Amino acid sequence: MRFAALAIFMVVSVPAAAIEEPLTLDLMPVPAQIELGANAFEIDAGFTVAIGGDGATDRLHRGVQRMLRRLSDRSALFFEPSTFLELEDREDAAMAVTAGRAGKLAVGEDESYRLTITEEGIRLQAATDIGALRGLETFLQLLTLDESGVTIPEVAIFDEPRFPWRGLMIDSSRHFMPVEVIKRNLDGMAAVKLNVLHWHLVDDQGFRVECLAFPKLHELGSDGDYYTRTQIREVIDYAADRGIRVVPEFDLPGHGTAWLTAYPELSSAPGPYEIERSWGIFDPTINPTIEKTYEFLDPFFAEMAELFDDDFIHIGGDENNGKHWLANPEITTYMEAHGYDEPLALQRYFNERVLEILTKYGKRMIGWDEIFQEGLPKNVVIQSWRGRESLFEAARLGYSGILSNGYYIDLIHPTDHHYLNDPLPDNSDLSAEEAARILGGEATMWAEYVSPETVDSRIWPRTAAIAERFWSPGTVRDVADMYRRLDHISLQLEELGLQHERNQPMMLRRLCRCRDIAPLEVLLGTIEPVKVYRRGQQRKHTQFSPLTRMVDASWPDAAPAREFRWTVARLLDGDLADPVDIASVRGALESWQANDTAIEEILRTSPALAEVKPMSAALTEVSTIGLEALGYLTSTDVARDADWLRPRIERLEAAREPHGQTELMIVDPVTVLVCAAAFPASLTEPGCQPEEEAMTGGEH
Amino acid sequence: MRFAALAIFMVVSVPAAAIEEPLTLDLMPVPAQIELGANAFEIDAGFTVAIGGDGATDRLHRGVQRMLRRLSDRSALFFEPSTFLELEDREDAAMAVTAGRAGKLAVGEDESYRLTITEEGIRLQAATDIGALRGLETFLQLLTLDESGVTIPEVAIFDEPRFPWRGLMIDSSRHFMPVEVIKRNLDGMAAVKLNVLHWHLVDDQGFRVECLAFPKLHELGSDGDYYTRTQIREVIDYAADRGIRVVPEFDLPGHGTAWLTAYPELSSAPGPYEIERSWGIFDPTINPTIEKTYEFLDPFFAEMAELFDDDFIHIGGDENNGKHWLANPEITTYMEAHGYDEPLALQRYFNERVLEILTKYGKRMIGWDEIFQEGLPKNVVIQSWRGRESLFEAARLGYSGILSNGYYIDLIHPTDHHYLNDPLPDNSDLSAEEAARILGGEATMWAEYVSPETVDSRIWPRTAAIAERFWSPGTVRDVADMYRRLDHISLQLEELGLQHERNQPMMLRRLCRCRDIAPLEVLLGTIEPVKVYRRGQQRKHTQFSPLTRMVDASWPDAAPAREFRWTVARLLDGDLADPVDIASVRGALESWQANDTAIEEILRTSPALAEVKPMSAALTEVSTIGLEALGYLTSTDVARDADWLRPRIERLEAAREPHGQTELMIVDPVTVLVCAAAFPASLTEPGCQPEEEAMTGGEH
């Protein structure tokens, strides 16, 4: 390699702490191996691409055309029409893309690629066209712009995924997501090298697929909001064009309200049923003890097996509470007769019957933890919402699985919470063979509290960090660098039509019916939606509830609050020696303190803004306390005592109270400042001791 | 009427100048009659709607459901599911909507409605469900919010359109617009009571409809970017649900490249043909002298007449330059044999043949000016891009027509330019009968310089003002009040998914790959895209050129520049007596003067930003000159002389030079300030005389 001499070989798999500066550039996911040169390749209006190899599929052609569109759009370079239209037989092309064969959309397909950029040109080589598509995304992330032009750094990358199953689950049942929402999210997935769309199409709140065999499913189960077969094919083709599999989920036998609204004769308790409009775990369950159920499911899955061409069908299987079974004497009699001592045993029987049907139609079965039982064929895959341990247990018994616990993006955890969650940590005690059964993971976008307008902001940018967890070496774990890159990637994702950045100001404008939203944005920099399942606990929501309030506009991981927390931590870590950090903390607190006055008029413009008045007041109060503490910390004054400390801790505690389903994210760091100002009196103050986060995991 | 006693009856058709404050509220279009009371109706979470009458169609039900969704989304009121689901037989409903019959999607259908709001409730009555849909939009525009809740003012409105044909033409040929773009624009159209989508589906640059009879049309003529028949039906149904007709245009015999790319045997000159990638008027033309042409067009229009259910089909007919006809000896021989002395005469023959086909399939013909000829049946409709006079001429001869001249929104004129353009001005000399033949007009969104990302910002909000021209009484012409309302309406349109407001910041973020875009926004407040056809004259564009530069992000009608112009005009009108206006002018100039420093670093981040460096420098220079002039104007110093004036006028003239296809919009008002500062010396300075705007109208 011509620049091997001048480049330091930096494999990012060296732990971040061990090297001075991990070579991540602005890439996400970070490639497996990367080597940087000193030069660059210049891209100008004469840029051209040639595609070659037996993997020069139509898919790859279209992928290159999309890449060229984005390259031209970002750089504003005016390429000739021929640049887009003539992709073969160009000897002189600036970029050569070769793929060895057409890739299959199947678990474990080769997605590796080699991207070599020198001053002379760009070479992208891959075993499959799918691998080449992955490399094109890396290429676009390397694009460098300034006033003098467009360049790509001299670099040699070899890349391949750590896990073969890297998914995003989108729930289209609780809130219907139109085709364009799915499509733009597929583009986002492709940009960060995810390769499975797990499409949650059926739940208590809606049956979202057209079904020819049993049309009442979509006619009565969807309020008219379902995907036609044509649309389903359109999505599958769109995904396939981006090297993404589509795995449909038809949740059974629990989460059964929509099925039973259409076909109550399959139920375990007398009907009639109606589409469920609220959130939670409900009783309606399909009756596994009657043959009619299987006579229904057989043609149903026959049709779906033909419509969806992936190897897998997901049968859900989660959260069947068994109530309707135990309340039905015929079912309990059946259970006794067959020796099923609990609902789960009966469900296992049901699963076996369903598996038989899926197998008949050439499909592999995947389901949530609850479907797992010994004796299942080994080609069944388990998706774990419960946790890594249940996945490992299955792996030890020979079953493959994917992890979703810890990737429940609907629970509004910060990005690093998901990022540091590894499907297969270094210290796992699995053998190599068992470890290979951990296929990857999936982020899950459950849709109780998202609409087509807000869903992108709950998926992105956090899912890009999860995608990195699934793709990059497990040693890539530098949280600060992840956030730095995520900020770039988030803006890049916008070019795909994703609305995660641009819809927030729009939502604020709608709330105030005004254009000067700056004070609202300041407030949103410090609050986040309540986490985990608190939103539903605080206020009853239905499928029709508005998702247009401040809680919906607020970020899951507000950057100003996060940066403030970090600066405070660093400041105290460094014994308050850094004047820049002191100024930064003071500046932030002062601007927050002043915001309540600036925002006052705006909060009067709507009832939906009035509900966050207490949050704005709390922000000012907490900032005032923080400034007082900082004043003492940075003066030569003596430390405060417990009498000073206690009332402030109490006021800070009070400021933790959520309003409008949002919570204030700067209470912790200000508490730290206050406790520091009152050191050592704070040593015995309970409010100055760190708390453990409770309630993780997910249910659906 | 119970509040008749306390309300002043204000019919908005009274000229604005004649009444103190025209009663327009925040409505757009302004209703025909409006009477305001002193009270209001309160809307709370218990709000319900009942639909009644023989016009209680499914369309009206869905319209009410969409209204409820928007009402809940704006107000953040939590309605019960039953509010959305149970719309019949509610005795106690807060809002009663009644429609007399199902409306027809046809020219002249009754769209009137009566909306009566008292403290006790809301009554919306209409002759047709389409009229009721119009009333629902007015209702939503009346929504009033503050911290204490949600109200609707006591009001009595009677409303009906001035013109029956109120259209927006969208060109899907030059740049393909995916279905979701069309859909969200249909929602925008419905919000401002437009009722015709004129869909320009075929042009030199692309054939965008699937055709079963002649599949090469979409296969070879579209790069794969065409609407399937299913999608076409989806759009028609979506439009029909909003009371909007869809009139397809198949441009013939000129603008023929895409047709002939697929079927060169229909051409007038030897092929082969390729999809045209650039903009202009091209030669490829269908051969009207061979029977094969009509053997082709007959089954083609048979299929399209069945697919599109509107009464009309638009055949284009514009801009056939006749070159290929005159160069083909067989065609010229044919012309001679039939006595056609010019291409237009031959085209008339062609039109007659096409008309015969359309009539056979039950359609009425509409086309651009060029199709007009005496002797055509009177049910043919003329669409005029040339001007009002050609429309009036046709009307005098008994032909109906619609006006598009003056509504070419692609030419980037300011809103008031279109707003004040009336299809039928007060002073027209048409008889009442002739005047009734002026059916209305259409805004035209030609797509040379718009992409799915930018098209909304070229259509909205300006088209809302055009919609008012077509709907409201002709006396509603207060430009300042129009802009005031337009600002509100623009934000409301966002709730429909339109991207006209939110995409601008996104485009700036893409350009700088940064979040602090404030200095770029300041610059964008003062520049606009070059007008009329200058963009293409300055730089060659193709279908593949990027539409992501500052010119694409900039507003057609930049509000800060407009307000500055107005303030300067008002200031000089008032003899510089208003200190608020002086401060406003000074403040604006100072912030612009300072922006070049703030923006410097940002303009270095990309070649696409570097191209507007001269614009930023010019902004600073012009502002500096303006501040100097303002200083003299507001001091007791003597007036400047010609020696002071001339070099400043020269520098201002130089600042008119466009860069990056943008022009500086504050040169005029600063010139006015400078000329005023040098009064009376400026009386003889040519640079101080007003100029006439040249080049209007449009070609396509």
Short mmCIF file of N, CA and C in Angstrom, two decimals, chain A residues 445-499:
data_model
loop_
_atom_site.label_atom_id
_atom_site.label_comp_id
_atom_site.label_asym_id
_atom_site.label_seq_id
_atom_site.Cartn_x
_atom_site.Cartn_y
_atom_site.Cartn_z
N MET A 445 -38.88 0.13 18.32
CA MET A 445 -39.64 1.38 18.35
C MET A 445 -41.11 1.06 18.55
N TRP A 446 -41.48 0.80 19.81
CA TRP A 446 -42.89 0.60 20.15
C TRP A 446 -43.61 1.93 20.00
N ALA A 447 -44.85 1.87 19.57
CA ALA A 447 -45.47 3.09 19.06
C ALA A 447 -46.62 3.65 19.90
N GLU A 448 -46.59 3.40 21.20
CA GLU A 448 -47.64 4.01 22.03
C GLU A 448 -47.59 5.53 21.97
N TYR A 449 -46.38 6.08 22.00
CA TYR A 449 -46.23 7.52 22.16
C TYR A 449 -45.51 8.18 20.99
N VAL A 450 -45.66 7.59 19.82
CA VAL A 450 -45.09 8.23 18.63
C VAL A 450 -46.11 8.27 17.51
N SER A 451 -46.03 9.32 16.74
CA SER A 451 -46.87 9.48 15.56
C SER A 451 -45.93 9.54 14.35
N PRO A 452 -46.47 9.51 13.15
CA PRO A 452 -45.59 9.69 11.98
C PRO A 452 -44.74 10.95 12.08
N GLU A 453 -45.25 11.93 12.80
CA GLU A 453 -44.53 13.21 12.93
C GLU A 453 -43.35 13.12 13.89
N THR A 454 -43.48 12.31 14.93
CA THR A 454 -42.44 12.29 15.97
C THR A 454 -41.57 11.03 15.94
N VAL A 455 -42.00 10.02 15.21
CA VAL A 455 -41.31 8.72 15.34
C VAL A 455 -39.84 8.81 14.95
N ASP A 456 -39.53 9.62 13.94
CA ASP A 456 -38.13 9.72 13.54
C ASP A 456 -37.25 10.23 14.69
N SER A 457 -37.80 11.14 15.48
CA SER A 457 -36.99 11.73 16.55
C SER A 457 -36.80 10.77 17.71
N ARG A 458 -37.60 9.72 17.77
CA ARG A 458 -37.39 8.69 18.78
C ARG A 458 -36.45 7.61 18.26
N ILE A 459 -36.43 7.43 16.95
CA ILE A 459 -35.52 6.42 16.38
C ILE A 459 -34.12 7.03 16.20
N TRP A 460 -34.07 8.26 15.67
CA TRP A 460 -32.80 8.87 15.32
C TRP A 460 -32.51 10.08 16.18
N PRO A 461 -31.27 10.37 16.47
CA PRO A 461 -30.09 9.63 16.02
C PRO A 461 -29.71 8.45 16.90
N ARG A 462 -30.45 8.18 18.00
CA ARG A 462 -29.95 7.17 18.93
C ARG A 462 -29.68 5.81 18.29
N THR A 463 -30.54 5.45 17.31
CA THR A 463 -30.38 4.13 16.71
C THR A 463 -29.07 4.01 15.92
N ALA A 464 -28.51 5.13 15.51
CA ALA A 464 -27.21 5.07 14.82
C ALA A 464 -26.14 4.52 15.77
N ALA A 465 -26.24 4.90 17.04
CA ALA A 465 -25.27 4.39 18.03
C ALA A 465 -25.50 2.92 18.30
N ILE A 466 -26.76 2.51 18.31
CA ILE A 466 -27.07 1.09 18.48
C ILE A 466 -26.55 0.30 17.27
N ALA A 467 -26.71 0.89 16.09
CA ALA A 467 -26.20 0.25 14.87
C ALA A 467 -24.69 0.03 14.97
N GLU A 468 -24.02 1.01 15.56
CA GLU A 468 -22.57 0.85 15.74
C GLU A 468 -22.27 -0.30 16.70
N ARG A 469 -23.07 -0.42 17.75
CA ARG A 469 -22.89 -1.53 18.69
C ARG A 469 -22.98 -2.87 17.96
N PHE A 470 -23.89 -2.96 17.01
CA PHE A 470 -24.11 -4.24 16.32
C PHE A 470 -23.07 -4.48 15.21
N TRP A 471 -22.52 -3.40 14.67
CA TRP A 471 -21.60 -3.56 13.53
C TRP A 471 -20.14 -3.53 13.95
N SER A 472 -19.75 -2.57 14.77
CA SER A 472 -18.33 -2.31 15.02
C SER A 472 -17.75 -3.27 16.05
N PRO A 473 -16.42 -3.36 16.08
CA PRO A 473 -15.79 -4.18 17.10
C PRO A 473 -16.28 -3.78 18.49
N GLY A 474 -16.42 -4.77 19.38
CA GLY A 474 -16.95 -4.52 20.72
C GLY A 474 -16.11 -3.56 21.52
N THR A 475 -14.86 -3.37 21.11
CA THR A 475 -13.97 -2.48 21.85
C THR A 475 -14.24 -1.01 21.55
N VAL A 476 -15.03 -0.73 20.55
CA VAL A 476 -15.37 0.67 20.25
C VAL A 476 -16.43 1.12 21.24
N ARG A 477 -16.01 1.81 22.30
CA ARG A 477 -16.94 2.12 23.39
C ARG A 477 -16.70 3.51 23.97
N ASP A 478 -16.05 4.38 23.22
CA ASP A 478 -15.75 5.71 23.75
C ASP A 478 -17.01 6.58 23.63
N VAL A 479 -17.65 6.82 24.78
CA VAL A 479 -18.94 7.50 24.77
C VAL A 479 -18.83 8.93 24.24
N ALA A 480 -17.80 9.64 24.66
CA ALA A 480 -17.65 11.03 24.22
C ALA A 480 -17.46 11.10 22.71
N ASP A 481 -16.64 10.20 22.19
CA ASP A 481 -16.41 10.19 20.75
C ASP A 481 -17.68 9.76 20.01
N MET A 482 -18.42 8.84 20.61
CA MET A 482 -19.69 8.44 19.99
C MET A 482 -20.62 9.64 19.86
N TYR A 483 -20.75 10.40 20.94
CA TYR A 483 -21.64 11.57 20.88
C TYR A 483 -21.14 12.60 19.86
N ARG A 484 -19.83 12.78 19.80
CA ARG A 484 -19.27 13.72 18.84
C ARG A 484 -19.67 13.32 17.41
N ARG A 485 -19.49 12.04 17.10
CA ARG A 485 -19.81 11.57 15.75
C ARG A 485 -21.31 11.56 15.52
N LEU A 486 -22.05 11.19 16.56
CA LEU A 486 -23.51 11.11 16.43
C LEU A 486 -24.09 12.46 16.01
N ASP A 487 -23.50 13.52 16.50
CA ASP A 487 -23.99 14.84 16.15
C ASP A 487 -23.84 15.11 14.64
N HIS A 488 -22.74 14.67 14.07
CA HIS A 488 -22.57 14.80 12.61
C HIS A 488 -23.55 13.90 11.86
N ILE A 489 -23.60 12.66 12.32
CA ILE A 489 -24.43 11.67 11.62
C ILE A 489 -25.90 12.10 11.64
N SER A 490 -26.32 12.68 12.74
CA SER A 490 -27.71 13.10 12.85
C SER A 490 -28.05 14.09 11.74
N LEU A 491 -27.14 15.02 11.49
CA LEU A 491 -27.38 15.99 10.41
C LEU A 491 -27.35 15.31 9.05
N GLN A 492 -26.43 14.36 8.88
CA GLN A 492 -26.38 13.66 7.59
C GLN A 492 -27.65 12.87 7.32
N LEU A 493 -28.22 12.31 8.38
CA LEU A 493 -29.43 11.51 8.20
C LEU A 493 -30.59 12.36 7.67
N GLU A 494 -30.50 13.65 7.90
CA GLU A 494 -31.57 14.54 7.42
C GLU A 494 -31.72 14.49 5.92
N GLU A 495 -30.61 14.28 5.21
CA GLU A 495 -30.68 14.32 3.74
C GLU A 495 -31.55 13.19 3.19
N LEU A 496 -31.84 12.21 4.03
CA LEU A 496 -32.65 11.08 3.60
C LEU A 496 -34.14 11.35 3.80
N GLY A 497 -34.46 12.55 4.19
CA GLY A 497 -35.86 12.89 4.40
C GLY A 497 -36.33 12.65 5.82
N LEU A 498 -35.46 12.14 6.67
CA LEU A 498 -35.84 11.90 8.06
C LEU A 498 -36.14 13.24 8.75
N GLN A 499 -37.14 13.21 9.61
CA GLN A 499 -37.70 14.44 10.17
C GLN A 499 -37.25 14.66 11.62
#
